[in-house]
CSV table of C-alpha atoms (C1' of nucleotides) in Angstrom, one decimal:
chain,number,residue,atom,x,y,z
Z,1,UNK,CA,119.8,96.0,78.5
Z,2,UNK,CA,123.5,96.1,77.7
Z,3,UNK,CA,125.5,92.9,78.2
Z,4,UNK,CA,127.4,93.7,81.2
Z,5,UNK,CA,124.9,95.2,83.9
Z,6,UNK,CA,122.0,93.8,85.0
Z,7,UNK,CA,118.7,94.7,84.0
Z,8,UNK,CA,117.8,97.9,85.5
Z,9,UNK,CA,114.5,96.1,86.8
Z,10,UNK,CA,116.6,93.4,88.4
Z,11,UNK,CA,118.8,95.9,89.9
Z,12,UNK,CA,115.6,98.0,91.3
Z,13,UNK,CA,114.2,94.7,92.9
Z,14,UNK,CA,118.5,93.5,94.1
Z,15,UNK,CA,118.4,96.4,96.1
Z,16,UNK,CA,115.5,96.6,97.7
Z,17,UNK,CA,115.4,93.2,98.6
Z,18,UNK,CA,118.7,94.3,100.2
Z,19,UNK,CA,116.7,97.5,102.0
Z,20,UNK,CA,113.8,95.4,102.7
Z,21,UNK,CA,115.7,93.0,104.4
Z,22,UNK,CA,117.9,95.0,106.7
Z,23,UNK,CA,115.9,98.0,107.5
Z,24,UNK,CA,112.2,96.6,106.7
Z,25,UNK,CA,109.8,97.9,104.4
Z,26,UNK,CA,108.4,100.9,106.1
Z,27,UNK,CA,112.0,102.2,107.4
Z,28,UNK,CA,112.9,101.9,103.5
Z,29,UNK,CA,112.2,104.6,101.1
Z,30,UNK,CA,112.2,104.7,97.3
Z,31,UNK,CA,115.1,107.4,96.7
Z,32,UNK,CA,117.4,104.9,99.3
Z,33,UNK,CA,116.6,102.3,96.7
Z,34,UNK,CA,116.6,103.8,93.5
Z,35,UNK,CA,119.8,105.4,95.2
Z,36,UNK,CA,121.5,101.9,95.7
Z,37,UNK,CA,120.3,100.5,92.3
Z,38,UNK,CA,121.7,103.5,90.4
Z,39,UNK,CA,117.8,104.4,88.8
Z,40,UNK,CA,115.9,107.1,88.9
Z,41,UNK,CA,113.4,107.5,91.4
Z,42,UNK,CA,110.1,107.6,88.8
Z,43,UNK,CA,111.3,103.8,87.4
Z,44,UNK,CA,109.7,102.7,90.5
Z,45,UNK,CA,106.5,104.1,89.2
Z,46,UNK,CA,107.2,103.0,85.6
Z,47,UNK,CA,107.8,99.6,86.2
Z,48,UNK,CA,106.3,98.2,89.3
Z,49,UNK,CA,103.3,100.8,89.8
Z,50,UNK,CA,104.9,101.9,93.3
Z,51,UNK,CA,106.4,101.1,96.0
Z,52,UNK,CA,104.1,98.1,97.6
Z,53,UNK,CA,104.2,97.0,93.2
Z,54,UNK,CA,108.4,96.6,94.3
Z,55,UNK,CA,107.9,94.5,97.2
Z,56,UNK,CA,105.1,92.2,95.6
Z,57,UNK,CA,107.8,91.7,92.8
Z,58,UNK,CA,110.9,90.9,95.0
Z,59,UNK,CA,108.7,88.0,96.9
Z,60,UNK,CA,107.4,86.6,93.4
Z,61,UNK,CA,110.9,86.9,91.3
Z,62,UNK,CA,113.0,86.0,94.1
Z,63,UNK,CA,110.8,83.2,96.1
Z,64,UNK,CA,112.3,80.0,94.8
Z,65,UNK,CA,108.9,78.2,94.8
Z,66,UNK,CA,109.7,75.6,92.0
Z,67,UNK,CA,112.2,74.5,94.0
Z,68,UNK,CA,110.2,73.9,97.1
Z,69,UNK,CA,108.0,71.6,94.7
Z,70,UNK,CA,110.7,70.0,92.5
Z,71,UNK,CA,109.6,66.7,94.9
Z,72,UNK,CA,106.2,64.9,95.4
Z,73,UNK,CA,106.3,64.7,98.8
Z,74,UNK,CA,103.0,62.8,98.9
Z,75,UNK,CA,105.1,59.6,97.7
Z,76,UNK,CA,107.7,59.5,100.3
Z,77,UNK,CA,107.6,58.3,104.0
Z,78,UNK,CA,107.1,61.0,106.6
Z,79,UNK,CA,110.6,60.6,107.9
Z,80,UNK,CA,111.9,60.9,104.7
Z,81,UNK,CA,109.8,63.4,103.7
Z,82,UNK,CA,110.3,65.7,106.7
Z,83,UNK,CA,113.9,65.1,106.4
Z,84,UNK,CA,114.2,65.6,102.5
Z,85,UNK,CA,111.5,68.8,103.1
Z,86,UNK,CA,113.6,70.8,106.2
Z,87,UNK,CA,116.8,70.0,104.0
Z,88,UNK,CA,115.6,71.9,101.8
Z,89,UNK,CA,114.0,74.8,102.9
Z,90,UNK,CA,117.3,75.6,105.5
Z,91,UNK,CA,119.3,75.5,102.2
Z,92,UNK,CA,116.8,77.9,100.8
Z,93,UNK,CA,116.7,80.0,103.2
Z,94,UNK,CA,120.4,80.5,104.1
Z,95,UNK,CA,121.5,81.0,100.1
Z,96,UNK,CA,118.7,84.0,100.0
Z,97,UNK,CA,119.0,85.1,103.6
Z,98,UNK,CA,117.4,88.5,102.6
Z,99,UNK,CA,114.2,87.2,101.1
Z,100,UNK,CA,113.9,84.7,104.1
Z,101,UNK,CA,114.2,88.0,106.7
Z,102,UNK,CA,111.8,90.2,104.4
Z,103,UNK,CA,108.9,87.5,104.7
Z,104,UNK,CA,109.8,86.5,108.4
Z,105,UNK,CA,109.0,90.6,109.3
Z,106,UNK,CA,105.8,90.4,107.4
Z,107,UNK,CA,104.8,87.4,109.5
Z,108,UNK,CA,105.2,89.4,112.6
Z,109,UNK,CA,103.1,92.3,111.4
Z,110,UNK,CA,99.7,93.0,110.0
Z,111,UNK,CA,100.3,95.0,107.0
Z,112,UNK,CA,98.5,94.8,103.4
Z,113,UNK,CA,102.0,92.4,102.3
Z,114,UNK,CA,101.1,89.8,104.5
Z,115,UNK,CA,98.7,88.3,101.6
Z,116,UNK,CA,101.3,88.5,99.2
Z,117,UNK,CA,103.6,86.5,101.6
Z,118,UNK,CA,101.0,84.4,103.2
Z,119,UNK,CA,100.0,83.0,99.4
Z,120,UNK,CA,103.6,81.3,98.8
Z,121,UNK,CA,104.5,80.1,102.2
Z,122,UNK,CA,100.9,78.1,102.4
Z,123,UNK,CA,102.1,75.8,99.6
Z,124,UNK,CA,105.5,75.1,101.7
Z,125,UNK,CA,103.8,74.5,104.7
Z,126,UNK,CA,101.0,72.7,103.6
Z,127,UNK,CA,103.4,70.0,102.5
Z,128,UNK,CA,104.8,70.0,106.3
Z,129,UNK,CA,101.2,69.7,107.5
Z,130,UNK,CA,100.7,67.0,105.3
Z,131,UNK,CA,103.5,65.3,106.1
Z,132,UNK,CA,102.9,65.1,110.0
Z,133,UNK,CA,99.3,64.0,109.8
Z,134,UNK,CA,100.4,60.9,107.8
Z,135,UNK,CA,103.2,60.5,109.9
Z,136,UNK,CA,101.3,60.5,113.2
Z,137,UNK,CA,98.6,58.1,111.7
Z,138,UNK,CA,101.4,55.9,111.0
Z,139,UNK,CA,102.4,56.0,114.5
Z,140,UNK,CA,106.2,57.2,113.9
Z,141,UNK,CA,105.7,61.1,115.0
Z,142,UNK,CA,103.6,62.1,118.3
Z,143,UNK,CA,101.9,65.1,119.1
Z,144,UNK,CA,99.0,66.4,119.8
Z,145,UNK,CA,98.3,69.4,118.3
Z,146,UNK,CA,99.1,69.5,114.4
Z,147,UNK,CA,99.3,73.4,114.2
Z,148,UNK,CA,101.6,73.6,117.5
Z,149,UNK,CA,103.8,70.6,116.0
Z,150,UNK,CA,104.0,72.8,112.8
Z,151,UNK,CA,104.9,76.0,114.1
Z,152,UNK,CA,107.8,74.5,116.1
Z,153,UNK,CA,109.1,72.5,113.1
Z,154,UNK,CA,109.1,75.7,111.3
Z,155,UNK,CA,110.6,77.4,114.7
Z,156,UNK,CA,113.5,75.0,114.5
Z,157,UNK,CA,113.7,75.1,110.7
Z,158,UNK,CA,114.2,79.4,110.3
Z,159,UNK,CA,116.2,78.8,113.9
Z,160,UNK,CA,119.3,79.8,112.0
Z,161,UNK,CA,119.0,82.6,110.4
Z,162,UNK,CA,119.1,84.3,114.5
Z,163,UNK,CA,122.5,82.5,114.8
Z,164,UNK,CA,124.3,86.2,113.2
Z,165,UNK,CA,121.9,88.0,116.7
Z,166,UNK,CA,124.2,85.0,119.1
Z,167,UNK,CA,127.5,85.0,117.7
Z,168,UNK,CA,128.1,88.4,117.7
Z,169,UNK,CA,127.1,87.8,121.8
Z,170,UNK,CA,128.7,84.1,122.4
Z,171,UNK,CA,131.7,84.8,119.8
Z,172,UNK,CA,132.0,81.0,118.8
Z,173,UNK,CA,132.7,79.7,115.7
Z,174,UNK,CA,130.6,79.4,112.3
Z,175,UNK,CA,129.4,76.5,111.1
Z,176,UNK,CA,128.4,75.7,107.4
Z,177,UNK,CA,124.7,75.3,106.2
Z,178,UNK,CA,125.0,71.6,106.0
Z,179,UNK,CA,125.6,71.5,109.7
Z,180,UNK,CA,123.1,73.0,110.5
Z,181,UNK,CA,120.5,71.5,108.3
Z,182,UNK,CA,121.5,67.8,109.6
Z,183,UNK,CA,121.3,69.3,113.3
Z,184,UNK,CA,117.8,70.6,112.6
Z,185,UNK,CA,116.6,67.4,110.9
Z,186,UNK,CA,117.8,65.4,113.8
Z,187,UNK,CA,116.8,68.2,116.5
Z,188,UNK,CA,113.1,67.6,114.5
Z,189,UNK,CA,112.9,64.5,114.5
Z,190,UNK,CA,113.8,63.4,118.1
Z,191,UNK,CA,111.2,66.1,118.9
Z,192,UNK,CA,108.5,64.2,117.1
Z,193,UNK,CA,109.1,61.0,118.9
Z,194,UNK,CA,111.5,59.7,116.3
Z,195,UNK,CA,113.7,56.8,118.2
Z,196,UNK,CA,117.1,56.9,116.5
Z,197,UNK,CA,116.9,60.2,114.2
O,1,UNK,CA,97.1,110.9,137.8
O,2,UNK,CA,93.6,110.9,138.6
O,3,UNK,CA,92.1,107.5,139.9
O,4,UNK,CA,90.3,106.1,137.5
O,5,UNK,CA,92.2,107.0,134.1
O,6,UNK,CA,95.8,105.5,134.0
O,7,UNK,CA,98.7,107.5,134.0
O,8,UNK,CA,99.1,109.3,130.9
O,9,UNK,CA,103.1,108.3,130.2
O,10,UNK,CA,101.4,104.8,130.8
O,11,UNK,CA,98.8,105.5,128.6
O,12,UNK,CA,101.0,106.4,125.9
O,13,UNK,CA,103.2,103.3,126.2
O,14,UNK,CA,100.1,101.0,126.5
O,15,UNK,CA,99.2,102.8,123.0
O,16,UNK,CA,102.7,102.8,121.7
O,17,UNK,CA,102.9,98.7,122.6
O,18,UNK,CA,99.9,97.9,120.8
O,19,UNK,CA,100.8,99.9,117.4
O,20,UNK,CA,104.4,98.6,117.2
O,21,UNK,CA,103.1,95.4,117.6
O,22,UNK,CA,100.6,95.7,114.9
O,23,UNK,CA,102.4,97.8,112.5
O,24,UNK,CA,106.4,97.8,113.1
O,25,UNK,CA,107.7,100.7,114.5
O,26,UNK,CA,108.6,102.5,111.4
O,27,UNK,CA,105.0,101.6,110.5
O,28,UNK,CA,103.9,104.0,113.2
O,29,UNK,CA,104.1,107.5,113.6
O,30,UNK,CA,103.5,109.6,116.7
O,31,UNK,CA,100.4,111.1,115.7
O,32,UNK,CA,98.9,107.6,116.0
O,33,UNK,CA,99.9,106.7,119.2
O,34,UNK,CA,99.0,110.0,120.4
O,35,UNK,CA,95.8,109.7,119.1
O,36,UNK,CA,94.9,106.1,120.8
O,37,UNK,CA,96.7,107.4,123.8
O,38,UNK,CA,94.5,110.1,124.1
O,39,UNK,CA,96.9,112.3,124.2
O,40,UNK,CA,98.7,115.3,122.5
O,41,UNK,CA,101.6,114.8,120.4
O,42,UNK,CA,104.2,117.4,122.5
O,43,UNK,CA,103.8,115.0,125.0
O,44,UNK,CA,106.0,112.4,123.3
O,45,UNK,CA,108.6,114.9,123.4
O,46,UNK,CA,108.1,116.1,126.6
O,47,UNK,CA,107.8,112.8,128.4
O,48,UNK,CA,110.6,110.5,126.7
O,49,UNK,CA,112.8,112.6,124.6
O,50,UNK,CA,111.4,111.8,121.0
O,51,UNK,CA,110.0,108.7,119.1
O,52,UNK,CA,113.0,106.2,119.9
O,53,UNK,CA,112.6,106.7,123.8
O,54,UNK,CA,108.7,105.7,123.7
O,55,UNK,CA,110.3,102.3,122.1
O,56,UNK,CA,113.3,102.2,124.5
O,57,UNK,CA,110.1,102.8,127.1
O,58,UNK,CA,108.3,99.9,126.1
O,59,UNK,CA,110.3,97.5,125.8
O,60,UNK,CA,112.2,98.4,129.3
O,61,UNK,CA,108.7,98.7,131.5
O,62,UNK,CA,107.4,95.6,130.3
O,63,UNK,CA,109.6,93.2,130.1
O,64,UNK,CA,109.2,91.0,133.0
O,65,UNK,CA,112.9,91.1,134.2
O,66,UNK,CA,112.2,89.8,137.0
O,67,UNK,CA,110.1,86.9,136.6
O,68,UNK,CA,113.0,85.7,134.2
O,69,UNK,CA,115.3,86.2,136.6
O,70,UNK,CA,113.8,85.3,139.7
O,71,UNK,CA,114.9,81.5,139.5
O,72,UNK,CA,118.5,80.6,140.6
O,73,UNK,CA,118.9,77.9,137.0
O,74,UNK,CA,122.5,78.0,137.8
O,75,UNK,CA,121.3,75.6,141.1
O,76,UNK,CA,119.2,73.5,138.7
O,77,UNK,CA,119.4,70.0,137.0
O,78,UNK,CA,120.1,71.3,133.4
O,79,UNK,CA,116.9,68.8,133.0
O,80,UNK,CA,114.3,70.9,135.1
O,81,UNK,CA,116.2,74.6,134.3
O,82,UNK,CA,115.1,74.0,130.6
O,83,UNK,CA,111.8,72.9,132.0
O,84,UNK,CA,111.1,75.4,134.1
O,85,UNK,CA,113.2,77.9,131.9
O,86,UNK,CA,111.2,77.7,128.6
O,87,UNK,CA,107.8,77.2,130.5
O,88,UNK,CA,108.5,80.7,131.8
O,89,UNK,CA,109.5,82.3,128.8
O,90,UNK,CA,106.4,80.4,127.0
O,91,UNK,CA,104.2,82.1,130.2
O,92,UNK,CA,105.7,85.1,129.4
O,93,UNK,CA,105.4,85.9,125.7
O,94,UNK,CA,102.0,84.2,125.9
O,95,UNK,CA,100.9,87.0,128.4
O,96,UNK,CA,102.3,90.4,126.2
O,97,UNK,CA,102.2,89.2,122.7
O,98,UNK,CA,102.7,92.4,122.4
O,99,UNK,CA,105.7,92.6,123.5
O,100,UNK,CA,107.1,89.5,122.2
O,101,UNK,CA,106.0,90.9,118.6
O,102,UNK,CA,108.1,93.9,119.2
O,103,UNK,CA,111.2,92.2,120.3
O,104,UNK,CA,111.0,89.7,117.6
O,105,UNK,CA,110.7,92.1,115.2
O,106,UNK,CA,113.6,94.2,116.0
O,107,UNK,CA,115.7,90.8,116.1
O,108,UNK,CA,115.1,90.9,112.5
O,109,UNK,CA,116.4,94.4,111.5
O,110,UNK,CA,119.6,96.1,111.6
O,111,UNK,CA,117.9,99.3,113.5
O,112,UNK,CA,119.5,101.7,116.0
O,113,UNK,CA,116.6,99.7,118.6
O,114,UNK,CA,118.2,96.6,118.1
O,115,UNK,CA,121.1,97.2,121.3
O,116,UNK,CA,117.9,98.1,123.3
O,117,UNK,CA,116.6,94.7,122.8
O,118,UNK,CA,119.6,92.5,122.7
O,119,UNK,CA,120.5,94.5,126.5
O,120,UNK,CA,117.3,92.9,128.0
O,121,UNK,CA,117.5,89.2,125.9
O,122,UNK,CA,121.1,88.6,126.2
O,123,UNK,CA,120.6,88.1,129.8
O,124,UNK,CA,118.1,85.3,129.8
O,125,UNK,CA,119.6,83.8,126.6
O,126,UNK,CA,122.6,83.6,128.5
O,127,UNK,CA,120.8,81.6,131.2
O,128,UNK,CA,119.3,78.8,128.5
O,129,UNK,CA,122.8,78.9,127.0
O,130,UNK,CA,124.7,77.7,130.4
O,131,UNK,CA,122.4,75.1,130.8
O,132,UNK,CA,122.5,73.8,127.5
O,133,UNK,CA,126.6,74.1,127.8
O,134,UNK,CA,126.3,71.9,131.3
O,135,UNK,CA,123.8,69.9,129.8
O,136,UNK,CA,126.2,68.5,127.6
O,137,UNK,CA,129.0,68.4,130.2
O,138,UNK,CA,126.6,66.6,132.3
O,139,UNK,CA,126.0,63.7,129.4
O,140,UNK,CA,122.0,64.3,129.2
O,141,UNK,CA,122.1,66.4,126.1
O,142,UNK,CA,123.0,65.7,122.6
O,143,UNK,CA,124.3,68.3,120.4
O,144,UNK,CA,127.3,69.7,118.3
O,145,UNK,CA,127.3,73.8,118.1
O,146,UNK,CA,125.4,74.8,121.4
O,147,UNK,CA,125.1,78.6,119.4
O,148,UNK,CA,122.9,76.5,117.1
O,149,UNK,CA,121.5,74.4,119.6
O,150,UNK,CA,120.6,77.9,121.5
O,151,UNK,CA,118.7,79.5,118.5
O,152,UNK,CA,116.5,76.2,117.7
O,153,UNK,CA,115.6,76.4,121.6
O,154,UNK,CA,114.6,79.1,121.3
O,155,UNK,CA,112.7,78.9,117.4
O,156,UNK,CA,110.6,76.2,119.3
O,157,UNK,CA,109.9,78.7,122.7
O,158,UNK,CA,108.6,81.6,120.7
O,159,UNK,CA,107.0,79.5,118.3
O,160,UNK,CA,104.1,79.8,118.9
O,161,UNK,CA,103.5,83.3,118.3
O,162,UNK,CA,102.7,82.2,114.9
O,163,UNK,CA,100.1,79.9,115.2
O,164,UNK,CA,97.8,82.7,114.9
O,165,UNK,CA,99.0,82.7,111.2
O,166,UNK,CA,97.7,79.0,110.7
O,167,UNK,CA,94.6,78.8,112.5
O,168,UNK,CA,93.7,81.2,109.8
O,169,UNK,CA,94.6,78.6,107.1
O,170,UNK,CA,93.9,75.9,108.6
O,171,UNK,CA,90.8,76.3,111.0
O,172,UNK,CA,91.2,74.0,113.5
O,173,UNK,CA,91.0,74.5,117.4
O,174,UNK,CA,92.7,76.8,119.3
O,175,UNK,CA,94.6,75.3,122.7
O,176,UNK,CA,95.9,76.7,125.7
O,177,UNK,CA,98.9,78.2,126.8
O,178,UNK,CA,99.5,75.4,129.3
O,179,UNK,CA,99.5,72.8,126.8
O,180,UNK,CA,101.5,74.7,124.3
O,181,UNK,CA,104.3,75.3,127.1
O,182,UNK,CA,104.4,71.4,127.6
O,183,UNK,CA,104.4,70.0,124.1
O,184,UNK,CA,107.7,72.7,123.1
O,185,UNK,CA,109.0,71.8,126.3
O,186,UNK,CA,108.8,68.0,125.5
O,187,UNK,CA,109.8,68.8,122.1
O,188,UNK,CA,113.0,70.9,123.1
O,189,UNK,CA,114.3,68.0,125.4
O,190,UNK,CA,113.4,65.1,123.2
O,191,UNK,CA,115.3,67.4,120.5
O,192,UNK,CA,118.1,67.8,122.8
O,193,UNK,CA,118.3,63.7,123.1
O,194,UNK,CA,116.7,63.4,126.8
O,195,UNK,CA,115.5,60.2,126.7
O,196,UNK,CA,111.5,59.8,128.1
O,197,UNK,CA,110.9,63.5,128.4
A,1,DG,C1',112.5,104.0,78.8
A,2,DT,C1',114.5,107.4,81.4
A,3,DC,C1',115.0,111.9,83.1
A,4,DT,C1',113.9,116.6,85.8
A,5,DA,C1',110.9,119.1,88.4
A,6,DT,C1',107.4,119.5,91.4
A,7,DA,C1',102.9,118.6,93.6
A,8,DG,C1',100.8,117.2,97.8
A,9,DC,C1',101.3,115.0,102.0
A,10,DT,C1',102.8,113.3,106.4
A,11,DG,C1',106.6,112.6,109.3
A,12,DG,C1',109.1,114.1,114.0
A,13,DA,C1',110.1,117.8,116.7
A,14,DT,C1',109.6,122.1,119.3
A,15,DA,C1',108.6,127.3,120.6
A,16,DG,C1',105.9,129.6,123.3
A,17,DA,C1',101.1,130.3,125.5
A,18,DC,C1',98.6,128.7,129.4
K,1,DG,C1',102.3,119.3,132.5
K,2,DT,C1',99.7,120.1,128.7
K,3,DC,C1',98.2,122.6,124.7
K,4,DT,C1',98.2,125.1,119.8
K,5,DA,C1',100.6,126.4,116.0
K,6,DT,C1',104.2,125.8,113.0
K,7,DC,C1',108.7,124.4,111.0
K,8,DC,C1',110.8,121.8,107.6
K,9,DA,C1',112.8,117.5,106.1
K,10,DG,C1',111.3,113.6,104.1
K,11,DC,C1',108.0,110.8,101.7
K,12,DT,C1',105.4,108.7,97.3
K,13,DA,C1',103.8,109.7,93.1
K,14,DT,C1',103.4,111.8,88.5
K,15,DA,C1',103.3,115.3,84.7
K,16,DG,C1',105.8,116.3,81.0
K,17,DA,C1',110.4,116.9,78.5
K,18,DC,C1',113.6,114.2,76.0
DNA sequence: GTCTATAGCTGGATAGAC
DNA sequence: GTCTATCCAGCTATAGAC
């Protein structure tokens, strides 16, 4: 590796998270990636094994899971914790808006990547699991179903990255990731039955 | 058409539904559907111009226009419009997951299908979006950027679509339709700041 | 580690018979 | 309207030179 350019295996997995994200991984090819990361098509096969070896690598490099488990959530209050917890995986998810859009399609579809995605969302979500049970034993959140109340935290949490989709449509004006995080906690909250959010 | 057998053109987009649901639509080819269709590949051609009109197809003979439309919300209580609004859309993607898959899906690409979708959505996007906007007029909702209060709406509506992905994990029952509608619904106006909803 | 060249398929589309 | 047969552009993958 010379000192200017990156890596040429970092610049492989750059632009097809790129691909990935805008056009999916089926309507992506290897020559439009190679292609945009200025390699030659048989790298793909040298250093990731093919084509499903590039995508596996792009989740795993790029998926900022120490991050996401920097905090033991166990120790804090639910509020806190749910607060603390959507916080941070809005800011997460806006700063690497293509990696967040490559694993949303795969949620959608039933493809052999969904494993690959599936095994670092569960630690994420766990977390949020956990943290609703103990909040509605501890009688601040109310709902009844824990899955349902999961999936709509989650709903409200990835809301965002559809806002591109609306102001295309509505034409109003952008708002910073901060915003939005602190209208999703609060939007959160309230739905759980927090008074006062 | 004979009388048992449904219409072939039907029987192609019943196939073509299913597939793009499953697999993305870049996932699928045309030999595929042709095959569950039951049906031969010139046909695909000959009945809808190519591989783009069986999507443009789908997505314009199912979606349930109507039933979205069939409600006057502009005459509503931005209270009961959200209500009955997101119940109906809850109803709706419940029935054709299908569908619902396919739309959703497209949201996330930049694809030449993605005007095909946003044609049908804007106009009952449009719908939640004024009655968010006289919500807020009104005093009974709580919320800074109504595009951002549009898109976590509507993370909490479709939702649920993704439960399938946790009762995997994390076995526990499965619940019905009706009570998924009410707890987003309750959840979307308690979000909103509707006090007792 | 990186390249060229190519094998071996499968994709969407259609011409022309019926 | 529906079929068979076929075109050819595009795909992933790799053998083998450098």
């Amino acid at each position: 590796m010379t000192q200017t350019e990156p890596d040429i295996k970092i610049r492989i997995l750059l632009a097809a998270k790129r691909l990935f994200a805008q056009q999916g991984y089926d309507g992506t090819s290897c020559r439009q990636v190679c292609e945009a990361a200025g390699a030659n098509i048989a790298l793909i096969s040298y250093h990731f094994g093919g084509k499903e070896g590039v995508y596996k690598a792009v989740v795993e490099h790029f998926f900022p899971i120490k991050e996401l488990k920097s905090v033991n959530f166990a120790d804090l209050d639910p509020i806190e914790g749910i607060r603390l917890l959507v916080s941070r995986i809005i800011q997460v998810t806006h700063r690497d808006r293509e990696l967040s859009f490559i694993i949303q399609q795969e949620m959608l579809l039933r493809s052999p990547r969904r494993q690959t995605v599936m095994n670092v969302l569960v630690e994420v979500w766990s977390q949020v699991r956990s943290l609703l049970l103990r909040g509605k034993e501890e009688g601040v959140f109310t709902f009844d179903s824990s899955t349902n109340a999961l999936v709509m935290v989650m709903g409200v949490a990835l809301s965002h990255k559809h806002m591109v989709n609306f102001e295309d449509v509505f034409a109003d004006e952008k708002i910073g990731v901060e915003s939005i995080a602190a209208e999703a906690v609060r939007f959160i909250l309230l739905g759980l039955g927090v008074k006062e959010a």
